XYZ file of C-alpha atoms in Angstrom:
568
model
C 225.774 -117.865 -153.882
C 223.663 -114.564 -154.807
C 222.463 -111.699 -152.951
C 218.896 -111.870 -153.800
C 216.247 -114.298 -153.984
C 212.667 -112.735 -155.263
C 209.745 -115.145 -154.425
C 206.739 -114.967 -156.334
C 204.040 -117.317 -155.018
C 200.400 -117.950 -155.731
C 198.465 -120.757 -154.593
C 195.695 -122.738 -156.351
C 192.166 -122.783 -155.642
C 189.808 -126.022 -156.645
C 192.884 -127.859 -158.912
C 193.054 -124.588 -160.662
C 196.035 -121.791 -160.813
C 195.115 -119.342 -158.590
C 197.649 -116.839 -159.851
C 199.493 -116.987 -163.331
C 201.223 -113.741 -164.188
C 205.093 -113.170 -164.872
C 205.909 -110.952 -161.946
C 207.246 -108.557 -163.715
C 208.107 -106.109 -160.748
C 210.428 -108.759 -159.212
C 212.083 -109.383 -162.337
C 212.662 -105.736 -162.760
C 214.128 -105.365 -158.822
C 216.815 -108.039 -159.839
C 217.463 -106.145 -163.048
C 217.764 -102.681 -161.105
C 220.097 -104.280 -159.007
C 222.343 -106.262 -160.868
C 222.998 -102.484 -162.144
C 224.773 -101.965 -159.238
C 226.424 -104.945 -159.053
C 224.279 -106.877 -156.890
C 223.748 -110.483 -157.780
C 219.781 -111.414 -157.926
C 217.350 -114.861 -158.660
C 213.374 -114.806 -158.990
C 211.819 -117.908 -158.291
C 207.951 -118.245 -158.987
C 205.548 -120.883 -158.541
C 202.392 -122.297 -156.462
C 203.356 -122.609 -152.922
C 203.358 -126.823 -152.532
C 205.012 -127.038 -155.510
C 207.583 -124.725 -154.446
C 208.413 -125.471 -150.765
C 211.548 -127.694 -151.216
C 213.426 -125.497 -154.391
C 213.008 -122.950 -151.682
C 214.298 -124.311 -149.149
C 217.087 -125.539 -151.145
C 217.730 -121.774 -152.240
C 217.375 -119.795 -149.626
C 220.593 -121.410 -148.406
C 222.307 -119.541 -151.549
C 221.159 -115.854 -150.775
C 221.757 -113.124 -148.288
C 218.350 -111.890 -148.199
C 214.528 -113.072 -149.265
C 212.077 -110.632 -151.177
C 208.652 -111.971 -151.117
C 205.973 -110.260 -153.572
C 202.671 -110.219 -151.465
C 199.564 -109.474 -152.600
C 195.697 -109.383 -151.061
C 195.158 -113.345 -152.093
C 198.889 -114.574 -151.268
C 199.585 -112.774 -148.079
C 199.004 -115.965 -145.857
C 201.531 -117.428 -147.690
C 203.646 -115.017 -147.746
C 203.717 -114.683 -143.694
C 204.049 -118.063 -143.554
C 207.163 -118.847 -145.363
C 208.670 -115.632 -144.085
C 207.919 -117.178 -140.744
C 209.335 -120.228 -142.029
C 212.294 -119.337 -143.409
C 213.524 -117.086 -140.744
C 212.887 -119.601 -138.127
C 215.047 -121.790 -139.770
C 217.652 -119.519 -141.344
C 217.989 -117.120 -139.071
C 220.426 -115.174 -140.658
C 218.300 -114.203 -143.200
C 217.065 -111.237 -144.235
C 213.471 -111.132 -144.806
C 212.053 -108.005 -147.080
C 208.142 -107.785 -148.277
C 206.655 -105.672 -150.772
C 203.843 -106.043 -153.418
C 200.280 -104.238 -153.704
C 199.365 -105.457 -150.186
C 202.360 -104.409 -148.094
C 200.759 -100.801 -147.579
C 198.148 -102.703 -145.177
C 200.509 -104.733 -143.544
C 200.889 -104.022 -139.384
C 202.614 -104.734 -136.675
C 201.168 -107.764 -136.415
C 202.208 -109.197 -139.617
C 205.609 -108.180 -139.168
C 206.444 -109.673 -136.214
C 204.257 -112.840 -136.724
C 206.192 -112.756 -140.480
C 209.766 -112.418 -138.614
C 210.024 -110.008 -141.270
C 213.001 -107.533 -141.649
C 210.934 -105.007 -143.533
C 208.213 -103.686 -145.427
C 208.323 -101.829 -148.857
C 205.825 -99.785 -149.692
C 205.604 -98.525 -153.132
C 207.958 -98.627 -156.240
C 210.750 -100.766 -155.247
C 213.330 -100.218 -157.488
C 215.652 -97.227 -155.232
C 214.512 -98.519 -152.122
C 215.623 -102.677 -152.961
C 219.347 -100.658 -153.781
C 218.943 -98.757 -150.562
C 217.971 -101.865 -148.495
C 220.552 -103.647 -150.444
C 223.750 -101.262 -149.423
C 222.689 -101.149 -145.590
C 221.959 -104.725 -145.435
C 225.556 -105.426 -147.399
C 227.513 -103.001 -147.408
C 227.001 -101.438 -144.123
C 226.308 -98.407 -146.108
C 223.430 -95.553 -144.587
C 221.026 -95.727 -141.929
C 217.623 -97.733 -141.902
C 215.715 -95.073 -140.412
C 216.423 -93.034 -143.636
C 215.256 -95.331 -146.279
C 212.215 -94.010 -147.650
C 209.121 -95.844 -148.053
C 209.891 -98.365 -145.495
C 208.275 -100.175 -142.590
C 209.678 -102.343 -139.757
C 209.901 -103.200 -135.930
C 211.729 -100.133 -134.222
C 211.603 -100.302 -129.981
C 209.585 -103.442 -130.267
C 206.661 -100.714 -132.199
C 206.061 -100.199 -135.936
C 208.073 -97.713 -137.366
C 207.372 -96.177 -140.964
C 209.656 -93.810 -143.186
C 208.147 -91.234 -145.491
C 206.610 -92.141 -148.516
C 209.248 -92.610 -151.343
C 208.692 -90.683 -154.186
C 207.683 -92.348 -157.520
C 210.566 -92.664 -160.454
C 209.832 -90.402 -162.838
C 211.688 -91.346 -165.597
C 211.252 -95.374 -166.295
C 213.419 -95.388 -169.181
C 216.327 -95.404 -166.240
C 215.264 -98.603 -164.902
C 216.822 -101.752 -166.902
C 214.985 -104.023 -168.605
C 213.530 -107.572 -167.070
C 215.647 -110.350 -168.230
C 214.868 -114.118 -167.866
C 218.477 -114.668 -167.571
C 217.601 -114.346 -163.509
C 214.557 -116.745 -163.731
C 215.171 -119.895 -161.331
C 213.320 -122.081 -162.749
C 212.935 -120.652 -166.771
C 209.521 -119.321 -166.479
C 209.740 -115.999 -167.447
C 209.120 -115.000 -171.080
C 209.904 -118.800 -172.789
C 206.197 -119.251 -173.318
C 204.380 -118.345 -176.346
C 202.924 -115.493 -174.240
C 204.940 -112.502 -172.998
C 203.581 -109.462 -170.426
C 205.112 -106.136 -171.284
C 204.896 -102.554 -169.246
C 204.901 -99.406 -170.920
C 203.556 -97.208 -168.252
C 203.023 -97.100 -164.409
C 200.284 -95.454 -162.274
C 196.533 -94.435 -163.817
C 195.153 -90.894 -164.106
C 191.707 -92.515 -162.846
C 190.293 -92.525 -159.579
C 188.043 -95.709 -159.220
C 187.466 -96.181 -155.492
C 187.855 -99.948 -155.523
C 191.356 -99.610 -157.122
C 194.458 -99.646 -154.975
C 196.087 -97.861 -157.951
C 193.961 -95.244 -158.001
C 196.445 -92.922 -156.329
C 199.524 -93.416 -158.290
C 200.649 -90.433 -160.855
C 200.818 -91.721 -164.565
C 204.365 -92.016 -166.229
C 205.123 -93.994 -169.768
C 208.011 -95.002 -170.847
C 209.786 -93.442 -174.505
C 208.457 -95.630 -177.382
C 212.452 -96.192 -178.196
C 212.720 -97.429 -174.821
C 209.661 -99.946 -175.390
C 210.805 -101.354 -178.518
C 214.195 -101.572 -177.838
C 212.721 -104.248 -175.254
C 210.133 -105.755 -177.509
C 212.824 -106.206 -179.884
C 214.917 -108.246 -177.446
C 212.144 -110.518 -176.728
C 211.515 -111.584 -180.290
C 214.947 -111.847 -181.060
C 215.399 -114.207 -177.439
C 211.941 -116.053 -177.623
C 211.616 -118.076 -181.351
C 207.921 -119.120 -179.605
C 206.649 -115.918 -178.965
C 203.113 -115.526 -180.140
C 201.599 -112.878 -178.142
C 202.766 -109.719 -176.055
C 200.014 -108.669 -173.140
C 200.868 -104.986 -172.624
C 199.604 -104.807 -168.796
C 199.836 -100.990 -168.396
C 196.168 -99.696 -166.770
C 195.751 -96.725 -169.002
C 197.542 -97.839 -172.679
C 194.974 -96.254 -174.854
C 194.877 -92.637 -172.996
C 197.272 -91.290 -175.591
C 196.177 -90.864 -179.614
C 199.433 -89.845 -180.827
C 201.642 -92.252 -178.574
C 199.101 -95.230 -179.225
C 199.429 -94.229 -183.343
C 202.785 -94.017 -183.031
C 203.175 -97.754 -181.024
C 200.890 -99.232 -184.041
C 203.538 -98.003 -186.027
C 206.622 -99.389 -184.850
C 205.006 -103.269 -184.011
C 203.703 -102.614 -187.491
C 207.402 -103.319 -188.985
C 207.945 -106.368 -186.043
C 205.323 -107.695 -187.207
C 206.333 -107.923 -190.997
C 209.413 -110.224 -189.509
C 207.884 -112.198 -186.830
C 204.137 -113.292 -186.761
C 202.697 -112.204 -183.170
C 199.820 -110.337 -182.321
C 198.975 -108.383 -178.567
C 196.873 -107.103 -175.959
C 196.114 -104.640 -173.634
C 193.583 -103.205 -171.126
C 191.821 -99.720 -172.340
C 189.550 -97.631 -170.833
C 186.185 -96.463 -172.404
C 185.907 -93.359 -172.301
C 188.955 -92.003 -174.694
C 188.056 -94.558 -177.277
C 184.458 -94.154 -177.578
C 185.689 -90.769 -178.467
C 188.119 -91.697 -180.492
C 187.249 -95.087 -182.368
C 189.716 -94.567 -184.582
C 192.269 -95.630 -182.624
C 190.873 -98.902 -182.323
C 190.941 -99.290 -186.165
C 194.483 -98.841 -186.002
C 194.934 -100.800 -182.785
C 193.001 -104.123 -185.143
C 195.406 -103.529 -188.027
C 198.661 -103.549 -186.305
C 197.598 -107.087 -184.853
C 195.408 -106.062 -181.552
C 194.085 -109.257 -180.848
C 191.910 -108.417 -177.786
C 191.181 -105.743 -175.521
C 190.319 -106.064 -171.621
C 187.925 -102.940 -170.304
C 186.269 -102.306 -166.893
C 182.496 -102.635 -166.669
C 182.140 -103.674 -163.147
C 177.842 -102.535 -162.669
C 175.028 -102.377 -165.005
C 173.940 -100.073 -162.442
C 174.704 -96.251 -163.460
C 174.232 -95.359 -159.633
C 176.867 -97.449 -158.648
C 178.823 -96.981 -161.414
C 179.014 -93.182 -160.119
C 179.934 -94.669 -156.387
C 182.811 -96.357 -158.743
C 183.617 -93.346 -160.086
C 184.353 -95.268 -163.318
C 183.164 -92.083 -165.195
C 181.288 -93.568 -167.540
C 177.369 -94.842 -168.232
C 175.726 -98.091 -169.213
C 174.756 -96.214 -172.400
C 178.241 -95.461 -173.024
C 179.082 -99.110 -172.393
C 176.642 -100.219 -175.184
C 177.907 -97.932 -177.308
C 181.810 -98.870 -177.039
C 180.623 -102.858 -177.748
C 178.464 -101.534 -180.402
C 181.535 -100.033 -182.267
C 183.908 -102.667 -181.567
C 181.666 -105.091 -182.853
C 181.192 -103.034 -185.802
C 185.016 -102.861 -186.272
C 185.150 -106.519 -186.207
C 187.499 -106.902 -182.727
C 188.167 -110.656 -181.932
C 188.005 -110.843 -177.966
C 186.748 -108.188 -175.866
C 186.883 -109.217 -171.980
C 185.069 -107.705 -169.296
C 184.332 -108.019 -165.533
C 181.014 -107.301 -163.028
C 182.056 -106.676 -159.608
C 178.898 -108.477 -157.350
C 177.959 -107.022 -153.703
C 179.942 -103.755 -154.534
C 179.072 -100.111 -153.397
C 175.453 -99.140 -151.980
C 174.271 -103.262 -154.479
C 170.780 -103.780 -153.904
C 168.577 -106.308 -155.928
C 167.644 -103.839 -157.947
C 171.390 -102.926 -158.966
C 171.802 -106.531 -159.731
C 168.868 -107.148 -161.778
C 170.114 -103.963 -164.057
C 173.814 -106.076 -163.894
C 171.863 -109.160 -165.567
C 170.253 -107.057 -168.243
C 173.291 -104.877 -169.050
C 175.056 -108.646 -169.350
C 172.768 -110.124 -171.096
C 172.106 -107.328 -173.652
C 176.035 -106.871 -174.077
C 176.406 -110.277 -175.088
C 173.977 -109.949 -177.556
C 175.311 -106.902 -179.101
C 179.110 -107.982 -179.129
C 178.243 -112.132 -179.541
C 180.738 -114.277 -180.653
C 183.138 -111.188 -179.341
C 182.593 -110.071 -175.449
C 183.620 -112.202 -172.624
C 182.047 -111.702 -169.477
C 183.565 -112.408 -166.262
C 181.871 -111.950 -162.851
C 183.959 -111.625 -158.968
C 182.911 -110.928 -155.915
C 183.852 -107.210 -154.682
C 187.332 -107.905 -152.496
C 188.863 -105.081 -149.772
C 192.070 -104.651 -151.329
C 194.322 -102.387 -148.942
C 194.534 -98.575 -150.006
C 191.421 -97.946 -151.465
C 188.342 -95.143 -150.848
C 185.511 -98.217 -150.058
C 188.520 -100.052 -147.736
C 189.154 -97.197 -145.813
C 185.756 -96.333 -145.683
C 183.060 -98.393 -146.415
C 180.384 -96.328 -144.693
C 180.368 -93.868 -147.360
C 179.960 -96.543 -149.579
C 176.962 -98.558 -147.781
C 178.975 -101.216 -147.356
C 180.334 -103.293 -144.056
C 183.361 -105.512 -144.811
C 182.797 -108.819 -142.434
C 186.268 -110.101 -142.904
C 189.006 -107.258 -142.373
C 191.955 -109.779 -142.151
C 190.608 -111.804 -145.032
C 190.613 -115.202 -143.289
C 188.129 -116.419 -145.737
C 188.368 -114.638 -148.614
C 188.714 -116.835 -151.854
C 187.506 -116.111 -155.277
C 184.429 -118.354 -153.947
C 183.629 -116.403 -150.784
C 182.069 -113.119 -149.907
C 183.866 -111.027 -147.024
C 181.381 -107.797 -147.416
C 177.665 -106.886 -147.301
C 175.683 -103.877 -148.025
C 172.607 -102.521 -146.430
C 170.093 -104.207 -149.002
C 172.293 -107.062 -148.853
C 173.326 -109.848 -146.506
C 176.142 -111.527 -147.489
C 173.929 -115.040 -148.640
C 171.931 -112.918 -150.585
C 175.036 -111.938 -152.718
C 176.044 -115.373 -153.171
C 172.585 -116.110 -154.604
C 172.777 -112.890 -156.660
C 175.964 -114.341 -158.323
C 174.750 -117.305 -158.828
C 171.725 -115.630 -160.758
C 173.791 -113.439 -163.376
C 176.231 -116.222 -164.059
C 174.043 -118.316 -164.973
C 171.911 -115.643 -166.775
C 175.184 -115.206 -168.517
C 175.737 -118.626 -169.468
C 172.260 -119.574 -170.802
C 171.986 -116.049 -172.657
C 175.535 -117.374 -174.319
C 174.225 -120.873 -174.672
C 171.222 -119.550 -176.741
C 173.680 -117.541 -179.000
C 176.161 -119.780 -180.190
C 174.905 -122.079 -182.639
C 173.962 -118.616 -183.979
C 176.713 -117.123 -184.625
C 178.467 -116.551 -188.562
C 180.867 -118.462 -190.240
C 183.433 -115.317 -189.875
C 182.632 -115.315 -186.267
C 183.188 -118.452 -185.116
C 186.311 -118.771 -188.019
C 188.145 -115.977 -186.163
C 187.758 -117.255 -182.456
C 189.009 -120.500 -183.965
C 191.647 -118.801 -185.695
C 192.886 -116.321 -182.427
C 192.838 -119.571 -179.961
C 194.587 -122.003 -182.382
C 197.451 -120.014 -184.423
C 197.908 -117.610 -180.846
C 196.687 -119.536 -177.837
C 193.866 -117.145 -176.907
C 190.856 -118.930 -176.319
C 188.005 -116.973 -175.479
C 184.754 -117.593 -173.881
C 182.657 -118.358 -176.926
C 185.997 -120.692 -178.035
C 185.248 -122.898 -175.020
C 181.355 -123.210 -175.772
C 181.971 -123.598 -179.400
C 184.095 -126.506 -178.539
C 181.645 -128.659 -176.924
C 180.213 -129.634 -180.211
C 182.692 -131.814 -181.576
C 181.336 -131.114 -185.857
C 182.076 -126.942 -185.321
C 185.249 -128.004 -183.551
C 186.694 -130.684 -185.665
C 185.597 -128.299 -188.940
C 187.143 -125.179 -187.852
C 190.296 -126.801 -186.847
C 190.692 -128.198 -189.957
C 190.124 -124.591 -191.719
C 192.157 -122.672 -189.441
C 195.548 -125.547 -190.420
C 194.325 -125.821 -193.532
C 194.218 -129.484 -193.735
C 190.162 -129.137 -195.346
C 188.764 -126.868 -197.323
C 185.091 -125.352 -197.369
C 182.829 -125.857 -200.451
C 183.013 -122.106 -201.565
C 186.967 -122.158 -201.616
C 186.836 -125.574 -204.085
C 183.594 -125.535 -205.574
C 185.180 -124.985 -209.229
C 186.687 -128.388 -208.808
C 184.733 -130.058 -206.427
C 183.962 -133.147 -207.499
C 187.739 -134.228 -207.078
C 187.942 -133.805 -203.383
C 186.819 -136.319 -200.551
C 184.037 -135.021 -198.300
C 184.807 -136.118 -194.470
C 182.597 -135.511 -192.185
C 183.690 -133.731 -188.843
C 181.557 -135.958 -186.192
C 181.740 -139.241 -185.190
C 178.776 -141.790 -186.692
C 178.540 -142.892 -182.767
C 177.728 -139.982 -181.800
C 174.627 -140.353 -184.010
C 170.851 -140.871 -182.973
C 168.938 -143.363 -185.354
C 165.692 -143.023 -185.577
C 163.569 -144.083 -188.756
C 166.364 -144.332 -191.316
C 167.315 -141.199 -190.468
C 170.496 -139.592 -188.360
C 168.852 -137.306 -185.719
C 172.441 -135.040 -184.311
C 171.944 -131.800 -182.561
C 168.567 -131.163 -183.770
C 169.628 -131.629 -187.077
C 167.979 -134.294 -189.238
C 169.384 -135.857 -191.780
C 167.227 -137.393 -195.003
C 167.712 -140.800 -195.923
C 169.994 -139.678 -198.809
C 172.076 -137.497 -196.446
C 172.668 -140.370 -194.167
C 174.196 -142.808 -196.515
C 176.411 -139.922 -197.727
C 177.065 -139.313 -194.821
C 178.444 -142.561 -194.462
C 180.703 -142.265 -196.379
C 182.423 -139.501 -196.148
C 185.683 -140.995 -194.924
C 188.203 -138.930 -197.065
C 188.594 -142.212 -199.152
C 186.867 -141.494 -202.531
C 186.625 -138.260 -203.903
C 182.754 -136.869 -204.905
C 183.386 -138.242 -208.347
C 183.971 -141.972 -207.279
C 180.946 -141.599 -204.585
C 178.770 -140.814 -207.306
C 179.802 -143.571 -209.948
C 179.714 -146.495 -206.896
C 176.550 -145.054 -205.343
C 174.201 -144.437 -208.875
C 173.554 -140.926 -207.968
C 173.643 -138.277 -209.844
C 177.022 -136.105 -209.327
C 174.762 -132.479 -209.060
C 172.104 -134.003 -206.499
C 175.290 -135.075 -204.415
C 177.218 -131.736 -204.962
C 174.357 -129.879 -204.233
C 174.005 -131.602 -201.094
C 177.696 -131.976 -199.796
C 177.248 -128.014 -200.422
C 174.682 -127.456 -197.382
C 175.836 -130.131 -195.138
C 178.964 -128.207 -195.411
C 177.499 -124.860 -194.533
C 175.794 -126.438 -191.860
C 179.708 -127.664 -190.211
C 179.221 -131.427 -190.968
C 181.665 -131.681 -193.891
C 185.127 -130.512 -194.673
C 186.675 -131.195 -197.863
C 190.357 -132.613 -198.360
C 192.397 -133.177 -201.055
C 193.773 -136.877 -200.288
């Protein structure tokens, strides 16, 4: 038996995870309370999956916290419903991004207990020692809703903890089912709240506070010592990069990790301080930054300003333009589509702004594309007038990451759809024409970054499709084939293989015709056999042909991705 059982779950849309993030905040609830002694679980998962481990386990705790956000709060108000029904004695608490815009509705049709609103930390201890201990008075724990005289009654806001090096760190020792930080990828917090004010951000609103670098690394430095498969941290703090000195000093310290343990990380950064500051991205790269995630959201600078993302599309081709120049391996980006005051006009200048972006930062920038969704507690939710915008769905019956649940006044809501539809697919063909473009280094280092750390970009996925760059970039990046240029002093004793199959191969007057490439007569029969069973040497002496005229040509097939060289 335990007090607590945290449920985080997400649901899938078309086969696919809907939702795959650690839940940090519920791991750091049961942390904060096994502080004071209470006894706490966190079970996570997609909801079918899920149904009978929680119905199993809910018999084992005192009371339920669910974690609901905009796209699980169906889910969340059905299980609640669920479980209460059935376990009456229950006690059913829900907090999470969305629980500021949950009513009176919700909680009765929930058979929720209460609402949390806000950090959850004092107020789960509070809830926690009047629910079990008898301890205080409901009406004043702050930050709270719930069903008082048969109306909604709320508590005032609670204030935000200001120091976060008091709150203990999340531990997979309280993970039900082991999926918390045993993967190869780890999510880290070093911060809460964002100085920014974008109006389609619930966080808008919340004061910044970071945690001591000691603090940090004294957690960092219990995950590598816990998780041998660690490969990457994602540092999921809003506004990482604000701070020179504390960023410099961060680079620092996973500097010396790193010279132990071979990992590299992430984070999310805004534009504006580093296209000031560029330098701290040059010391983000060499401490093992891996990839960076920034907000675009418009090619439109009008809208941009109804954002109030404070910065231009100028500025925006100037950032990619300096982290290409300073050689960063991913760079991920998003454009929000039927957003504030979007017109056709704001859309077409979203297509070129993509389109030019990707061919500045190719091989680099991956661009992702969402419909604009309502979340609760933001300036366009609240009011969308000011923003030219009518939201059709307010409870968000329909909304999925396929569906549109606003329009504007230039745009009806099939009109968006078909807007979408246009820039993704100006996205993919303008990426499409690229990629047999790109450099050796380019394609060698999102080859490297997806195989030795598991993050596969964009451009990794299109690269893939051809199985000759695929098969002869794998066999670089683990080493088992070399390129020409690294064994070209010794060549003739290595075995050419070539990195596509002969099948795959178009024949067409003695010649191979593959991927507009076509091969001479000479090229073909070498071709053939380049099996990695005689060396260059051999292939010469049983073929007749002179050992230079084949080097020479093994060379350029080789630059061309259609032959690796291995050693036996």
């Amino acid at each position: 038996m335990y007090d607590f059982l945290f449920l985080g779950i997400y649901k899938k849309e078309f086969g696919e995870i809907f939702n795959n993030i650690e839940y940090l905040g519920l791991y750091y609830l049961a942390s904060y309370l096994n502080n004071y002694n209470y006894s706490a679980k966190v079970y996570t998962g997609e909801k079918y999956e899920s149904f009978e481990t929680i119905k199993n386990e809910c018999k084992k705790a005192k009371i339920i916290g669910f974690y609901c956000d905009y796209d699980n709060q169906f889910e969340v108000k059905y299980l609640s419903n669920y479980l209460k029904t059935n376990y009456p004695d229950l006690i059913i608490l829900i907090g999470g991004p969305q629980s500021i815009a949950l009513d009176e509705n919700f909680i009765i049709e929930a058979k929720a207990d209460v609402i949390a609103v806000g950090e959850g930390e004092t107020t789960i201890k509070e809830l926690a020692d009047y629910y079990l201990k008898n301890k205080g008075d409901l009406n004043d724990v702050s930050g709270i809703k719930f069903i008082k005289n048969n109306h909604l009654f709320e508590t005032p806001k609670r204030k935000t903890i200001e120091n976060l090096d008091e709150i203990p760190f999340p531990d997979k020792k309280y993970s039900l089912n082991n999926q918390f930080r045993n993967q190869d990828k780890v999510t880290i917090l070093t911060g809460r709240g964002c100085p920014f004010q974008c109006t389609f951000c619930f966080e808008a609103k919340d004061k910044l506070r970071v945690r001591s670098l000691k603090n940090v690394f004294e957690e960092i430095d219990l995950i590598i010592e816990s998780n041998p498969n660690l490969k990457l941290i994602v540092i999921t703090d809003d506004t990482f990069t604000l701070n020179k000195e504390r960023i410099f000093d961060f680079c620092n310290k996973i500097d010396e990790r790193r010279k132990t343990k071979d990992f590299v990380w992430s984070c999310e950064a805004h534009i504006s301080n580093l296209l000031k500051n560029p330098e701290i991205i040059s010391k983000m790269l060499k401490s093992g930054l891996v990839r960076m995630q920034i907000g675009i959201e418009s090619g439109d600078d009008s809208v941009l300003k109804l954002y109030n993302k404070k910065i231009t599309t100028t500025e925006i081709k100037e950032f990619i333009k300096i982290c290409k120049l300073l050689n960063v391996p991913q760079l991920a980006t998003n454009f929000i589509i039927g957003g504030a005051n979007e017109s056709y006009q704001s859309l077409l200048n979203s297509i070129n702004l993509a389109e030019e972006l990707i061919e500045i930062g190719k091989g680099m920038i991956d661009i992702f594309t969402s419909f604009f969704f309502p979340y609760s507690n933001t300036q366009i939710t609240i009011n969308p007038d000011k923003f030219n915008m009518n939201i059709l769905d307010s409870n968000s019956y329909t909304s999925m990451s396929d569906y549109v649940v606003v329009e504007t006044k230039n745009l009806t809501k099939q009109q968006i759809f078909e807007m979408k539809q246009r820039i993704d697919s100006s996205i993919y063909y303008k990426t499409e024409k690229i990629i047999l473009n790109l450099t050796f280094e380019e394609i060698k280092l999102q080859y490297f970054t997806a195989i030795k750390y598991g993050l596969k970009s964009v451009w990794y996925y299109y690269l893939s499709k051809y199985d000759f760059i695929h098969n002869y970039f794998n066999h670089i990046i683990n080493k088992t084939g070399f390129i020409f240029e690294e064994i070209k002093n010794n060549i003739s004793l290595f075995k050419p293989l070539r990195t596509f199959s002969i099948e795959n191969i178009y024949i067409e007057y003695e010649c191979f015709v593959y991927n507009k490439k076509q091969f001479t007569k000479i090229e073909t029969i070498l071709l053939e056999y380049s099996t990695a069973k005689l060396n260059i040497k051999e292939i010469s002496t049983l073929l007749n042909i002179n050992i230079d005229e084949i080097i020479n040509i093994y060379n350029n097939l080789s630059k061309e991705y259609f032959i690796i060289f291995v050693e036996w």
